CSV table of C-alpha atoms in Angstrom, one decimal:
chain,number,residue,atom,x,y,z
A,1,MET,CA,1.9,-5.3,-29.8
A,2,ALA,CA,1.2,-5.7,-33.5
A,3,ASP,CA,1.6,-9.5,-33.5
A,4,GLY,CA,-0.7,-9.9,-30.5
A,5,THR,CA,2.1,-10.8,-28.0
A,6,PRO,CA,1.6,-9.0,-24.7
A,7,ARG,CA,4.2,-6.4,-23.9
A,8,ARG,CA,6.6,-7.2,-21.1
A,9,SER,CA,7.0,-4.1,-18.9
A,10,LEU,CA,10.2,-3.5,-17.0
A,11,ARG,CA,8.3,-1.5,-14.4
A,12,THR,CA,5.8,-4.3,-13.9
A,13,ARG,CA,8.6,-6.9,-13.6
A,14,LEU,CA,10.6,-4.7,-11.1
A,15,LEU,CA,7.5,-3.9,-9.0
A,16,GLY,CA,6.4,-7.5,-9.1
A,17,ALA,CA,9.8,-8.8,-7.9
A,18,ALA,CA,9.9,-6.0,-5.2
A,19,LEU,CA,6.4,-7.0,-4.0
A,20,VAL,CA,7.4,-10.7,-3.7
A,21,LEU,CA,10.6,-9.8,-1.9
A,22,VAL,CA,9.0,-7.4,0.5
A,23,LEU,CA,6.2,-9.8,1.4
A,24,ALA,CA,8.7,-12.6,1.9
A,25,ALA,CA,10.8,-10.3,4.1
A,26,LEU,CA,7.8,-9.2,6.1
A,27,VAL,CA,6.6,-12.8,6.7
A,28,VAL,CA,10.1,-13.9,7.8
A,29,ALA,CA,10.4,-10.8,10.1
A,30,GLY,CA,6.9,-11.4,11.5
A,31,LEU,CA,7.7,-15.1,12.3
A,32,ALA,CA,11.1,-14.2,13.8
A,33,ILE,CA,9.6,-11.4,16.0
A,34,GLY,CA,6.7,-13.7,16.9
A,35,VAL,CA,9.1,-16.3,18.2
A,36,ILE,CA,11.0,-13.7,20.1
A,37,LEU,CA,7.8,-12.3,21.6
A,38,HIS,CA,6.6,-15.8,22.6
A,39,ARG,CA,9.9,-16.6,24.3
A,40,PHE,CA,9.8,-13.2,26.1
A,41,VAL,CA,6.2,-13.6,27.3
A,42,ARG,CA,6.8,-17.2,28.3
A,43,GLY,CA,9.9,-16.2,30.1
A,44,GLN,CA,8.0,-13.6,32.1
A,45,LEU,CA,5.3,-16.1,33.1
A,46,ASP,CA,7.9,-18.8,33.9
A,47,GLY,CA,9.7,-16.4,36.2
A,48,ARG,CA,6.4,-15.6,38.0
A,49,LEU,CA,5.5,-19.2,38.5
A,50,ASP,CA,9.1,-20.2,39.5
A,51,ALA,CA,9.0,-17.5,42.2
A,52,GLN,CA,5.9,-19.2,43.7
A,53,ILE,CA,7.7,-22.6,43.4
A,54,VAL,CA,10.7,-21.2,45.4
A,55,ALA,CA,8.3,-19.8,48.0
A,56,LEU,CA,6.5,-23.2,48.4
A,57,ARG,CA,9.7,-25.1,48.6
A,58,ALA,CA,11.1,-22.8,51.2
A,59,GLY,CA,7.8,-23.1,53.2
A,60,LEU,CA,7.9,-26.9,53.1
A,61,GLU,CA,11.5,-27.0,54.3
A,62,ALA,CA,10.7,-24.5,57.1
A,63,GLY,CA,7.4,-26.2,58.0
A,64,ILE,CA,5.2,-23.1,57.3
A,65,LEU,CA,1.5,-23.7,57.2
A,66,PRO,CA,0.0,-23.7,53.7
A,67,GLU,CA,-2.4,-20.9,54.5
A,68,THR,CA,0.5,-18.5,54.8
A,69,LEU,CA,1.6,-19.4,51.2
A,70,ASP,CA,-1.8,-18.6,49.7
A,71,ALA,CA,-0.9,-15.0,48.5
A,72,PRO,CA,-3.0,-13.5,45.7
A,73,PRO,CA,-3.9,-14.5,43.1
A,74,TYR,CA,-3.6,-18.1,44.3
A,75,ASP,CA,-6.3,-17.6,46.9
A,76,ARG,CA,-9.1,-16.7,44.4
A,77,PRO,CA,-11.2,-19.4,42.9
A,78,GLY,CA,-11.9,-19.4,39.2
A,79,PRO,CA,-9.2,-17.6,37.3
A,80,GLY,CA,-6.9,-20.6,37.0
A,81,TRP,CA,-4.0,-19.5,39.2
A,82,ALA,CA,-3.3,-22.5,41.5
A,83,TRP,CA,-0.6,-24.6,43.1
A,84,ILE,CA,-0.5,-28.1,44.5
A,85,VAL,CA,2.1,-30.0,46.5
A,86,ARG,CA,2.2,-33.8,46.7
A,87,ARG,CA,4.5,-35.4,49.3
A,88,GLY,CA,4.0,-39.0,49.9
A,89,SER,CA,0.3,-39.5,50.7
A,90,GLU,CA,-0.1,-35.8,51.7
A,91,THR,CA,-1.5,-33.3,49.2
A,92,ILE,CA,-1.5,-29.6,49.9
A,93,ARG,CA,-3.6,-27.3,47.6
A,94,SER,CA,-4.0,-23.6,47.1
A,95,GLY,CA,-7.3,-22.0,48.2
A,96,SER,CA,-8.2,-21.3,44.6
A,97,LEU,CA,-8.6,-25.0,43.9
A,98,ARG,CA,-11.4,-25.4,46.5
A,99,GLY,CA,-10.4,-29.1,47.0
A,100,GLY,CA,-10.0,-29.7,43.3
A,101,ASP,CA,-7.0,-31.0,41.5
A,102,ILE,CA,-4.6,-30.1,38.6
A,103,ARG,CA,-4.4,-32.8,35.9
A,104,LEU,CA,-1.3,-32.6,33.9
A,105,SER,CA,-1.1,-34.1,30.4
A,106,ASP,CA,2.7,-34.8,30.8
A,107,PRO,CA,3.9,-34.3,34.4
A,108,GLY,CA,7.4,-35.5,33.5
A,109,PRO,CA,9.7,-37.8,35.5
A,110,GLU,CA,8.9,-37.8,39.3
A,111,ASP,CA,12.5,-38.4,40.3
A,112,ASP,CA,14.0,-35.5,38.3
A,113,PRO,CA,15.6,-33.1,40.9
A,114,GLY,CA,16.5,-30.6,38.2
A,115,PRO,CA,15.0,-27.1,37.8
A,116,PRO,CA,11.3,-26.6,37.2
A,117,HIS,CA,10.1,-27.8,33.8
A,118,PRO,CA,7.0,-26.7,31.9
A,119,ALA,CA,3.8,-28.8,31.6
A,120,TRP,CA,0.3,-28.5,30.3
A,121,GLY,CA,-2.9,-29.5,32.1
A,122,THR,CA,-6.5,-28.6,33.1
A,123,GLY,CA,-8.0,-27.2,36.2
A,124,PRO,CA,-10.9,-28.5,38.3
A,125,ARG,CA,-13.4,-26.8,35.9
A,126,GLY,CA,-11.6,-28.1,32.8
A,127,GLN,CA,-9.9,-24.7,32.0
A,128,PRO,CA,-6.6,-25.1,30.2
A,129,LEU,CA,-3.6,-24.3,32.3
A,130,TYR,CA,0.1,-23.7,31.8
A,131,ALA,CA,2.2,-25.1,34.7
A,132,ARG,CA,5.7,-25.4,36.1
A,133,VAL,CA,6.6,-28.6,37.9
A,134,LEU,CA,9.5,-29.2,40.4
A,135,THR,CA,10.5,-32.4,42.1
A,136,VAL,CA,12.0,-31.8,45.5
A,137,PRO,CA,14.3,-34.7,46.6
A,138,GLY,CA,14.5,-35.9,50.2
A,139,PRO,CA,13.5,-38.8,52.4
A,140,THR,CA,10.0,-38.2,51.2
A,141,PRO,CA,10.2,-36.6,47.7
A,142,ALA,CA,7.7,-33.9,47.0
A,143,THR,CA,6.3,-32.6,43.7
A,144,ILE,CA,5.3,-28.9,43.4
A,145,VAL,CA,3.0,-27.8,40.6
A,146,VAL,CA,2.3,-24.1,40.1
A,147,ALA,CA,-0.2,-23.3,37.3
A,148,ALA,CA,-1.5,-20.2,35.5
A,149,PRO,CA,-4.4,-19.8,33.0
A,150,GLU,CA,-3.3,-20.5,29.4
A,151,GLY,CA,-4.6,-17.1,28.5
A,152,GLU,CA,-1.8,-15.5,30.5
A,153,LEU,CA,0.6,-16.9,27.9
A,154,TYR,CA,-1.3,-16.5,24.7
A,155,GLY,CA,-3.4,-13.4,25.5
A,156,PRO,CA,-0.4,-10.9,25.7
A,157,LEU,CA,1.2,-12.7,22.8
A,158,ARG,CA,-1.9,-12.3,20.7
A,159,GLU,CA,-2.2,-8.6,21.5
A,160,ALA,CA,1.5,-8.0,20.7
A,161,LEU,CA,1.2,-10.0,17.4
A,162,THR,CA,-1.9,-8.0,16.4
A,163,SER,CA,0.0,-4.7,16.9
A,164,LEU,CA,3.0,-6.2,15.2
A,165,ALA,CA,1.0,-7.2,12.1
A,166,LEU,CA,-0.4,-3.7,11.8
A,167,ALA,CA,3.0,-2.2,12.1
A,168,LEU,CA,4.4,-4.6,9.5
A,169,GLY,CA,1.6,-3.9,7.2
A,170,ILE,CA,2.2,-0.1,7.4
A,171,LEU,CA,5.9,-0.7,6.9
A,172,GLY,CA,5.2,-2.9,3.9
A,173,LEU,CA,3.1,-0.2,2.3
A,174,CYS,CA,5.8,2.4,2.9
A,175,LEU,CA,8.4,0.1,1.5
A,176,LEU,CA,6.3,-0.6,-1.6
A,177,ALA,CA,5.7,3.2,-2.1
A,178,GLY,CA,9.4,3.8,-1.8
A,179,LEU,CA,10.2,1.0,-4.2
A,180,ALA,CA,7.7,2.3,-6.7
A,181,PHE,CA,9.4,5.7,-6.5
A,182,GLN,CA,12.8,4.1,-6.8
A,183,VAL,CA,11.7,2.2,-9.9
A,184,ARG,CA,10.2,5.3,-11.5
A,185,LEU,CA,13.4,7.2,-10.7
A,186,GLY,CA,15.5,4.4,-12.1
A,187,LEU,CA,13.6,4.2,-15.3
A,188,ALA,CA,13.5,8.0,-15.9
A,189,PRO,CA,16.6,7.8,-18.1
A,190,LEU,CA,14.7,5.4,-20.4
A,191,ARG,CA,11.8,7.8,-20.7
A,192,ARG,CA,14.3,10.6,-21.5
A,193,LEU,CA,15.9,8.4,-24.1
A,194,ARG,CA,12.5,7.8,-25.7
A,195,VAL,CA,11.9,11.5,-25.9
A,196,ASP,CA,15.4,12.1,-27.4
A,197,LEU,CA,14.8,9.4,-30.0
A,198,ALA,CA,11.4,10.9,-30.9
A,199,ALA,CA,13.1,14.3,-31.2
A,200,VAL,CA,15.7,12.8,-33.6
A,201,ARG,CA,13.0,11.2,-35.6
A,202,ALA,CA,11.1,14.4,-35.8
A,203,GLY,CA,14.2,16.3,-36.9
A,204,THR,CA,14.4,18.7,-33.9
A,205,GLN,CA,17.9,17.3,-33.0
A,206,GLU,CA,20.5,15.3,-34.9
A,207,ARG,CA,21.8,13.0,-32.2
A,208,VAL,CA,20.9,11.5,-28.8
A,209,PRO,CA,22.7,13.4,-26.0
A,210,ALA,CA,25.8,11.4,-24.8
A,211,GLU,CA,25.4,12.5,-21.2
A,212,GLN,CA,23.6,9.3,-19.9
A,213,PRO,CA,23.9,7.0,-16.9
A,214,ALA,CA,26.7,4.4,-17.2
A,215,GLU,CA,24.2,1.6,-17.9
A,216,ILE,CA,22.6,3.4,-20.8
A,217,ALA,CA,25.6,5.1,-22.2
A,218,PRO,CA,26.7,2.1,-24.4
A,219,VAL,CA,23.2,1.8,-25.9
A,220,VAL,CA,23.2,5.6,-26.7
A,221,ALA,CA,26.7,5.3,-28.2
A,222,GLU,CA,25.5,2.5,-30.5
A,223,LEU,CA,22.3,4.5,-31.5
A,224,ASN,CA,24.4,7.6,-32.3
A,225,ALA,CA,26.8,5.4,-34.4
A,226,LEU,CA,23.8,4.0,-36.2
A,227,LEU,CA,22.5,7.5,-36.9
A,228,ASP,CA,25.9,8.6,-38.2
A,229,GLN,CA,26.1,5.5,-40.5
A,230,ASN,CA,22.6,6.2,-41.8
A,231,ALA,CA,23.5,9.8,-42.5
A,232,ARG,CA,26.6,8.7,-44.4
A,233,ASN,CA,24.5,6.2,-46.4
A,234,LEU,CA,22.0,8.9,-47.1
A,235,GLU,CA,24.6,11.3,-48.3
A,236,ARG,CA,26.0,8.6,-50.7
A,237,ALA,CA,22.5,7.9,-51.9
A,238,ARG,CA,21.9,11.5,-52.6
A,239,GLY,CA,25.2,11.7,-54.4
A,240,HIS,CA,24.2,8.8,-56.6
A,241,VAL,CA,20.8,10.3,-57.3
A,242,ALA,CA,22.4,13.6,-58.2
A,243,ASN,CA,24.9,11.9,-60.5
A,244,LEU,CA,22.1,9.9,-62.1
A,245,ALA,CA,20.0,13.1,-62.6
A,246,HIS,CA,22.9,14.9,-64.2
A,247,ALA,CA,23.7,11.9,-66.4
A,248,LEU,CA,20.1,11.6,-67.7
A,249,LYS,CA,19.0,15.3,-67.8
A,250,THR,CA,21.8,16.4,-70.0
A,251,PRO,CA,21.2,13.8,-72.8
A,252,LEU,CA,17.5,14.5,-72.7
A,253,ALA,CA,18.1,18.3,-73.0
A,254,THR,CA,20.4,17.7,-75.9
A,255,LEU,CA,17.9,15.4,-77.6
A,256,SER,CA,15.1,18.0,-77.1
A,257,MET,CA,17.2,20.7,-78.7
A,258,ALA,CA,18.1,18.4,-81.6
A,259,LEU,CA,14.4,17.6,-82.2
A,260,ALA,CA,13.4,21.3,-82.2
A,261,ALA,CA,14.3,21.7,-85.9
A,262,ARG,CA,13.3,18.2,-87.1
A,263,ASP,CA,10.0,17.9,-85.3
A,264,PRO,CA,7.7,20.6,-86.6
A,265,ASP,CA,4.6,19.2,-84.8
A,266,GLY,CA,6.4,18.9,-81.5
A,267,ASP,CA,5.2,15.3,-80.8
A,268,LEU,CA,8.7,13.9,-80.3
A,269,ARG,CA,9.7,16.9,-78.2
A,270,ARG,CA,6.7,16.4,-76.0
A,271,GLN,CA,7.6,12.8,-75.6
A,272,VAL,CA,11.1,13.8,-74.5
A,273,GLU,CA,9.7,16.3,-72.1
A,274,ASP,CA,7.4,13.6,-70.7
A,275,MET,CA,10.4,11.4,-70.3
A,276,ASP,CA,12.3,14.2,-68.5
A,277,ARG,CA,9.4,14.8,-66.2
A,278,ARG,CA,9.1,11.1,-65.4
A,279,VAL,CA,12.8,10.8,-64.7
A,280,ARG,CA,12.8,13.8,-62.4
A,281,HIS,CA,9.7,12.5,-60.6
A,282,HIS,CA,11.3,9.1,-59.9
A,283,LEU,CA,14.5,10.7,-58.9
A,284,ARG,CA,12.7,12.8,-56.3
A,285,ARG,CA,10.9,9.7,-55.2
A,286,ALA,CA,14.2,7.8,-54.7
A,287,ARG,CA,15.6,10.8,-52.7
A,288,ALA,CA,12.5,10.9,-50.5
A,289,ALA,CA,12.5,7.1,-50.0
A,290,ALA,CA,16.1,7.2,-49.0
A,291,LEU,CA,15.1,9.3,-46.1
A,292,GLU,CA,12.8,6.5,-44.9
A,293,GLY,CA,9.6,8.5,-44.6
A,294,ALA,CA,9.6,11.9,-43.1
A,295,ALA,CA,12.8,13.8,-43.6
A,296,ARG,CA,14.8,15.1,-40.7
A,297,THR,CA,15.3,18.4,-42.5
A,298,ARG,CA,13.4,21.3,-41.0
A,299,THR,CA,12.2,23.7,-43.6
A,300,PRO,CA,10.4,27.0,-42.7
A,301,LEU,CA,7.2,27.4,-44.6
A,302,ALA,CA,6.5,31.1,-44.7
A,303,PRO,CA,9.7,32.2,-46.7
A,304,ARG,CA,9.1,29.5,-49.3
A,305,LEU,CA,5.5,30.7,-49.9
A,306,THR,CA,6.6,34.3,-49.9
A,307,ASP,CA,9.1,33.7,-52.7
A,308,LEU,CA,6.6,31.6,-54.6
A,309,ARG,CA,3.9,34.3,-54.3
A,310,ASP,CA,6.3,36.9,-55.7
A,311,ALA,CA,7.3,34.7,-58.6
A,312,LEU,CA,3.8,33.7,-59.6
A,313,THR,CA,2.5,37.3,-59.1
A,314,ARG,CA,5.0,38.4,-61.8
A,315,LEU,CA,4.2,35.3,-64.0
A,316,TYR,CA,0.4,36.0,-63.9
A,317,ALA,CA,0.7,39.8,-63.9
A,318,GLU,CA,-1.5,40.1,-67.1
A,319,LYS,CA,-4.2,38.1,-65.4
A,320,GLY,CA,-4.0,40.3,-62.3
A,321,VAL,CA,-4.0,37.4,-59.8
A,322,ALA,CA,-3.9,38.5,-56.1
A,323,ILE,CA,-2.2,35.9,-54.0
A,324,VAL,CA,-2.8,36.3,-50.2
A,325,VAL,CA,-0.4,34.3,-47.9
A,326,ALA,CA,-1.5,33.9,-44.3
A,327,VAL,CA,1.1,31.6,-42.7
A,328,PRO,CA,2.8,32.0,-39.3
A,329,ASP,CA,6.4,32.9,-39.4
A,330,GLY,CA,7.5,30.1,-37.0
A,331,LEU,CA,5.8,27.3,-38.9
A,332,VAL,CA,8.2,24.5,-39.9
A,333,VAL,CA,7.7,21.3,-41.8
A,334,SER,CA,9.8,18.1,-41.9
A,335,CYS,CA,10.5,18.1,-45.6
A,336,GLU,CA,13.3,18.8,-48.1
A,337,GLY,CA,13.3,22.3,-49.4
A,338,GLN,CA,13.3,21.3,-53.1
A,339,ASP,CA,10.4,18.9,-52.6
A,340,LEU,CA,8.4,21.5,-50.6
A,341,ASP,CA,9.0,24.0,-53.4
A,342,GLU,CA,7.8,21.4,-56.0
A,343,MET,CA,4.6,20.6,-54.1
A,344,LEU,CA,3.7,24.2,-53.2
A,345,GLY,CA,4.6,25.3,-56.7
A,346,ASN,CA,2.2,22.8,-58.3
A,347,LEU,CA,-0.7,23.7,-56.0
A,348,VAL,CA,-0.3,27.5,-56.1
A,349,ASP,CA,0.4,27.5,-59.9
A,350,ASN,CA,-2.7,25.4,-60.5
A,351,ALA,CA,-4.8,27.8,-58.4
A,352,CYS,CA,-3.4,30.8,-60.3
A,353,ARG,CA,-4.1,29.1,-63.6
A,354,TRP,CA,-7.8,28.4,-62.8
A,355,CYS,CA,-8.7,31.3,-60.6
A,356,ARG,CA,-10.7,34.4,-61.7
A,357,GLY,CA,-8.3,36.7,-59.8
A,358,ARG,CA,-7.9,35.6,-56.2
A,359,VAL,CA,-5.8,33.0,-54.5
A,360,ARG,CA,-5.5,32.4,-50.8
A,361,VAL,CA,-2.8,30.3,-49.0
A,362,SER,CA,-3.1,29.5,-45.3
A,363,ALA,CA,-1.4,27.0,-43.0
A,364,ALA,CA,-1.9,25.8,-39.4
A,365,THR,CA,-0.7,22.9,-37.2
A,366,GLU,CA,-3.2,20.2,-36.4
A,367,ASP,CA,-2.7,16.8,-34.8
A,368,GLY,CA,1.1,16.9,-35.2
A,369,ALA,CA,0.9,17.8,-38.9
A,370,VAL,CA,1.0,21.1,-40.9
A,371,ARG,CA,-2.0,21.6,-43.1
A,372,VAL,CA,-1.4,24.0,-46.0
A,373,ARG,CA,-4.6,25.1,-47.8
A,374,VAL,CA,-4.5,26.7,-51.3
A,375,GLU,CA,-7.8,28.1,-52.4
A,376,ASP,CA,-9.0,30.0,-55.4
A,377,ASP,CA,-12.2,31.7,-56.7
A,378,GLY,CA,-12.3,29.7,-59.9
A,379,PRO,CA,-14.9,27.2,-61.2
A,380,GLY,CA,-13.8,24.5,-58.8
A,381,LEU,CA,-14.3,20.7,-59.3
A,382,ASP,CA,-17.0,18.2,-58.5
A,383,PRO,CA,-16.0,15.0,-56.5
A,384,GLU,CA,-15.7,12.9,-59.7
A,385,ALA,CA,-13.5,15.5,-61.4
A,386,ALA,CA,-11.4,15.9,-58.3
A,387,ALA,CA,-10.7,12.2,-58.2
A,388,ALA,CA,-9.9,12.2,-62.0
A,389,VAL,CA,-7.2,14.9,-61.8
A,390,MET,CA,-5.2,12.8,-59.3
A,391,ALA,CA,-4.5,10.3,-62.1
A,392,ARG,CA,-1.1,10.8,-63.7
A,393,GLY,CA,-1.3,12.6,-67.0
A,394,ARG,CA,-5.1,13.1,-66.8
A,395,ARG,CA,-6.2,16.7,-67.8
A,396,LEU,CA,-9.7,18.0,-67.7
A,397,ASP,CA,-9.1,20.8,-70.1
A,398,GLU,CA,-6.6,20.2,-73.0
A,399,GLY,CA,-6.8,23.9,-73.9
A,400,VAL,CA,-4.9,24.9,-70.8
A,401,PRO,CA,-1.1,24.5,-70.8
A,402,GLY,CA,0.3,21.6,-68.8
A,403,HIS,CA,1.0,17.9,-68.7
A,404,GLY,CA,-1.3,16.7,-66.0
A,405,PHE,CA,1.5,15.5,-63.7
A,406,GLY,CA,1.4,18.3,-61.1
A,407,LEU,CA,-1.2,17.1,-58.7
A,408,PRO,CA,-0.3,13.4,-58.9
A,409,ILE,CA,3.4,14.2,-58.3
A,410,THR,CA,2.4,16.4,-55.3
A,411,LEU,CA,0.3,13.6,-53.9
A,412,GLU,CA,3.1,11.0,-54.2
A,413,LEU,CA,5.7,13.3,-52.7
A,414,ALA,CA,3.3,14.2,-49.8
A,415,GLU,CA,2.7,10.5,-49.1
A,416,LEU,CA,6.4,9.7,-49.2
A,417,TYR,CA,6.8,12.2,-46.4
A,418,GLY,CA,4.0,10.7,-44.4
A,419,GLY,CA,1.4,13.3,-45.5
A,420,GLY,CA,-1.3,13.5,-48.1
A,421,LEU,CA,-3.3,15.7,-50.4
A,422,SER,CA,-7.0,16.3,-50.6
A,423,LEU,CA,-9.3,18.4,-52.8
A,424,ASP,CA,-12.5,20.0,-51.8
A,425,ARG,CA,-14.7,23.1,-52.4
A,426,SER,CA,-13.4,26.4,-51.1
A,427,ASP,CA,-15.6,29.1,-49.5
A,428,LEU,CA,-14.1,31.4,-52.2
A,429,GLY,CA,-16.2,29.4,-54.7
A,430,GLY,CA,-13.3,27.5,-56.4
A,431,LEU,CA,-11.0,24.6,-55.5
A,432,ARG,CA,-9.4,24.0,-52.1
A,433,SER,CA,-6.3,21.9,-52.1
A,434,GLU,CA,-5.1,20.8,-48.6
A,435,LEU,CA,-1.5,19.5,-48.4
A,436,ARG,CA,-0.6,17.7,-45.1
A,437,LEU,CA,3.0,17.4,-44.1
A,438,PRO,CA,4.7,16.3,-40.8
A,439,ALA,CA,5.4,19.2,-38.5
């Protein structure tokens, strides 16, 4: 921004909030699903170990030899699948232990006849184990420990969580893409509102369309009310300016007529005419300033130049001036018609006054502005003289009729409309005046 404060973007804020919420939701979902998967995998492993505990308990109660209870994978050394039964001083082990032992970090109470409970321990080779422990009551209580490698619990869980993280990452990207599209779709009315406001400012439409979403409709209604109020203020200002112009021009005209017979040298009459020109100039300036820059009035350029060419051709008929107008028919400027006539009249009349016999007027749109070029085949001006004629009342040749206000007034009016005026050498040999006005 102009004051150096960074702009606060609604899109950035919405996308930032959406990103935080999506990440938080994915983290919570990942943790919840991880807990569920852990309980599921552990439940499957507990069921498998408890089934072996049931078989061992039944074998003890039936007096079955331990060898018949060593079904795979409890008969293979190394992997960590093992069981052990302690009853009094007797200890019965699975074949996978090869005489080794299972050391539990927390075996639990030995007199607990409840269902099997989990425990952690290590095997004969120090490998971490996950175990289920059951205490069998009786004259000689027995403790049954069935263990599995710890990897049987965390390995499947790790694989499942890896796949889950990948799926959640893809889901998060899809959600963010959907949210970005949603934010863009939701902010589309604001972009259309900006385009409509630019059209109002450029003069292509008078009001912002009232058909808007419910959230923006009150803002649009206030904007249209403001435009209507400004239009009414502008009309009142124009009325005051017109009244002032009428109140001043009539006495000045009367004074000029009264001095016609009493001022043989014409000095006082020229002063009155100078006053009249200054009054009209500042009244035009007040009217243009009331429009706050570029007017919203759209004035076609070609018809104005055609009428001006016809009038000046008759005016300079004795000189035989040929005025060529090359302006597209659809070219429109954002300017009041009277002010446009004033500016074009000053430039083309100046070219006709100084030309040898040829004047060329052309126009084109460039960088959002209309550039009107008035060229002649006269003597032209050097850079110093071109700067001098822009001064109010300055004339380079006192022998040519005029007051020296034409080009300065044209420049001021053009600047009031956001344009400008520049002087340069024409390829016809004379002066080229380039008038810039908003398109």
